[in-house]
PDB file of C-alpha atoms in Angstrom:
ATOM      1  CA  VAL A   1     -20.052  71.150  32.345  1.00  0.00           C
ATOM      2  CA  SER A   2     -22.739  71.432  29.609  1.00  0.00           C
ATOM      3  CA  LEU A   3     -26.182  73.490  29.490  1.00  0.00           C
ATOM      4  CA  SER A   4     -29.896  72.698  27.827  1.00  0.00           C
ATOM      5  CA  VAL A   5     -32.562  75.048  27.739  1.00  0.00           C
ATOM      6  CA  GLN A   6     -36.171  75.105  27.031  1.00  0.00           C
ATOM      7  CA  PRO A   7     -37.620  74.999  24.944  1.00  0.00           C
ATOM      8  CA  PRO A   8     -35.271  74.841  22.389  1.00  0.00           C
ATOM      9  CA  GLY A   9     -33.531  77.650  20.246  1.00  0.00           C
ATOM     10  CA  ALA A  10     -33.320  80.054  23.459  1.00  0.00           C
ATOM     11  CA  GLN A  11     -36.134  81.309  22.849  1.00  0.00           C
ATOM     12  CA  VAL A  12     -39.350  82.224  25.009  1.00  0.00           C
ATOM     13  CA  ALA A  13     -42.387  83.564  24.715  1.00  0.00           C
ATOM     14  CA  GLN A  14     -43.327  86.064  27.790  1.00  0.00           C
ATOM     15  CA  GLY A  15     -45.596  84.914  30.348  1.00  0.00           C
ATOM     16  CA  ASP A  16     -43.898  81.409  30.057  1.00  0.00           C
ATOM     17  CA  LEU A  17     -41.191  79.255  31.521  1.00  0.00           C
ATOM     18  CA  LEU A  18     -37.784  78.800  30.576  1.00  0.00           C
ATOM     19  CA  GLU A  19     -35.877  76.307  32.116  1.00  0.00           C
ATOM     20  CA  LEU A  20     -31.819  76.111  31.932  1.00  0.00           C
ATOM     21  CA  SER A  21     -30.433  72.416  32.978  1.00  0.00           C
ATOM     22  CA  CYS A  22     -26.366  72.509  34.060  1.00  0.00           C
ATOM     23  CA  THR A  23     -24.300  68.939  34.042  1.00  0.00           C
ATOM     24  CA  VAL A  24     -21.508  67.642  35.102  1.00  0.00           C
ATOM     25  CA  ALA A  25     -19.946  64.685  33.072  1.00  0.00           C
ATOM     26  CA  MET A  26     -17.640  63.910  35.141  1.00  0.00           C
ATOM     27  CA  GLY A  27     -16.030  65.522  38.606  1.00  0.00           C
ATOM     28  CA  THR A  28     -15.553  64.344  42.505  1.00  0.00           C
ATOM     29  CA  GLY A  29     -16.729  65.157  45.845  1.00  0.00           C
ATOM     30  CA  PRO A  30     -20.645  66.829  45.895  1.00  0.00           C
ATOM     31  CA  LEU A  31     -21.045  69.618  43.305  1.00  0.00           C
ATOM     32  CA  SER A  32     -22.340  72.880  43.781  1.00  0.00           C
ATOM     33  CA  PHE A  33     -24.240  74.839  40.902  1.00  0.00           C
ATOM     34  CA  PHE A  34     -24.337  78.763  40.369  1.00  0.00           C
ATOM     35  CA  TRP A  35     -26.293  80.314  37.824  1.00  0.00           C
ATOM     36  CA  HIS A  36     -25.756  84.112  36.360  1.00  0.00           C
ATOM     37  CA  TRP A  37     -27.144  86.433  33.932  1.00  0.00           C
ATOM     38  CA  ARG A  38     -25.811  88.962  32.087  1.00  0.00           C
ATOM     39  CA  GLY A  39     -22.702  88.295  33.407  1.00  0.00           C
ATOM     40  CA  SER A  40     -23.360  89.052  37.373  1.00  0.00           C
ATOM     41  CA  ARG A  41     -21.079  88.259  40.048  1.00  0.00           C
ATOM     42  CA  ALA A  42     -24.314  87.394  42.621  1.00  0.00           C
ATOM     43  CA  PRO A  43     -25.730  83.668  41.651  1.00  0.00           C
ATOM     44  CA  LEU A  44     -29.540  83.867  39.806  1.00  0.00           C
ATOM     45  CA  GLY A  45     -29.986  80.634  41.764  1.00  0.00           C
ATOM     46  CA  THR A  46     -28.165  77.563  42.439  1.00  0.00           C
ATOM     47  CA  GLY A  47     -29.026  74.204  41.920  1.00  0.00           C
ATOM     48  CA  PRO A  48     -28.479  71.618  38.359  1.00  0.00           C
ATOM     49  CA  PRO A  49     -31.952  73.257  37.015  1.00  0.00           C
ATOM     50  CA  LEU A  50     -33.032  76.932  37.264  1.00  0.00           C
ATOM     51  CA  GLU A  51     -36.539  77.559  36.292  1.00  0.00           C
ATOM     52  CA  LEU A  52     -37.482  81.127  35.043  1.00  0.00           C
ATOM     53  CA  ARG A  53     -41.473  80.965  35.754  1.00  0.00           C
ATOM     54  CA  HIS A  54     -43.542  84.288  33.816  1.00  0.00           C
ATOM     55  CA  ILE A  55     -40.405  85.422  31.711  1.00  0.00           C
ATOM     56  CA  ALA A  56     -40.745  88.612  31.251  1.00  0.00           C
ATOM     57  CA  ASP A  57     -38.868  90.316  28.064  1.00  0.00           C
ATOM     58  CA  ASN A  58     -36.258  92.262  30.594  1.00  0.00           C
ATOM     59  CA  ASP A  59     -35.078  88.557  30.954  1.00  0.00           C
ATOM     60  CA  SER A  60     -33.516  88.495  27.345  1.00  0.00           C
ATOM     61  CA  GLY A  61     -29.858  88.008  28.149  1.00  0.00           C
ATOM     62  CA  HIS A  62     -26.753  85.595  27.883  1.00  0.00           C
ATOM     63  CA  TYR A  63     -27.354  83.331  31.192  1.00  0.00           C
ATOM     64  CA  HIS A  64     -24.062  80.170  32.002  1.00  0.00           C
ATOM     65  CA  CYS A  65     -24.087  78.353  34.883  1.00  0.00           C
ATOM     66  CA  GLN A  66     -20.671  77.231  37.159  1.00  0.00           C
ATOM     67  CA  ALA A  67     -20.240  74.148  38.778  1.00  0.00           C
ATOM     68  CA  SER A  68     -17.822  73.588  41.917  1.00  0.00           C
ATOM     69  CA  ASN A  69     -16.829  70.721  43.762  1.00  0.00           C
ATOM     70  CA  GLY A  70     -15.287  72.858  46.181  1.00  0.00           C
ATOM     71  CA  ASP A  71     -10.998  72.474  44.947  1.00  0.00           C
ATOM     72  CA  THR A  72     -12.422  74.215  40.969  1.00  0.00           C
ATOM     73  CA  VAL A  73     -14.546  75.689  38.753  1.00  0.00           C
ATOM     74  CA  ALA A  74     -16.018  74.682  35.608  1.00  0.00           C
ATOM     75  CA  GLU A  75     -18.380  76.896  32.980  1.00  0.00           C
ATOM     76  CA  SER A  76     -21.054  76.176  30.986  1.00  0.00           C
ATOM     77  CA  PRO A  77     -20.952  78.120  27.550  1.00  0.00           C
ATOM     78  CA  THR A  78     -22.910  81.219  27.623  1.00  0.00           C
ATOM     79  CA  VAL A  79     -26.285  80.833  25.825  1.00  0.00           C
ATOM     80  CA  ASN A  80     -28.362  83.405  24.827  1.00  0.00           C
ATOM     81  CA  VAL A  81     -32.020  83.445  26.015  1.00  0.00           C
ATOM     82  CA  THR A  82     -34.450  85.406  23.852  1.00  0.00           C
ATOM     83  CA  VAL A  83     -37.918  86.680  24.791  1.00  0.00           C
ATOM     84  CA  LEU A  84     -39.947  86.962  22.294  1.00  0.00           C
TER      85      LEU A  84
END
């Protein structure tokens, strides 16, 4: 599972848009995606993309996604987002 972030460098200005995208190189069956922030168990969002509009200072932190085909779960690396 890989994760990409826009803007590059995971630094975003307060009030701007943060876009995170999760992809799976290979897998079988329909995939479900779950986004997590700061180690939270409850998903922040679902789906391959996650868009956070009007990002605020308190949105800084570590984000990662999980992809599941119903049988197995794979996690992306964590990305540290800094709100400037």
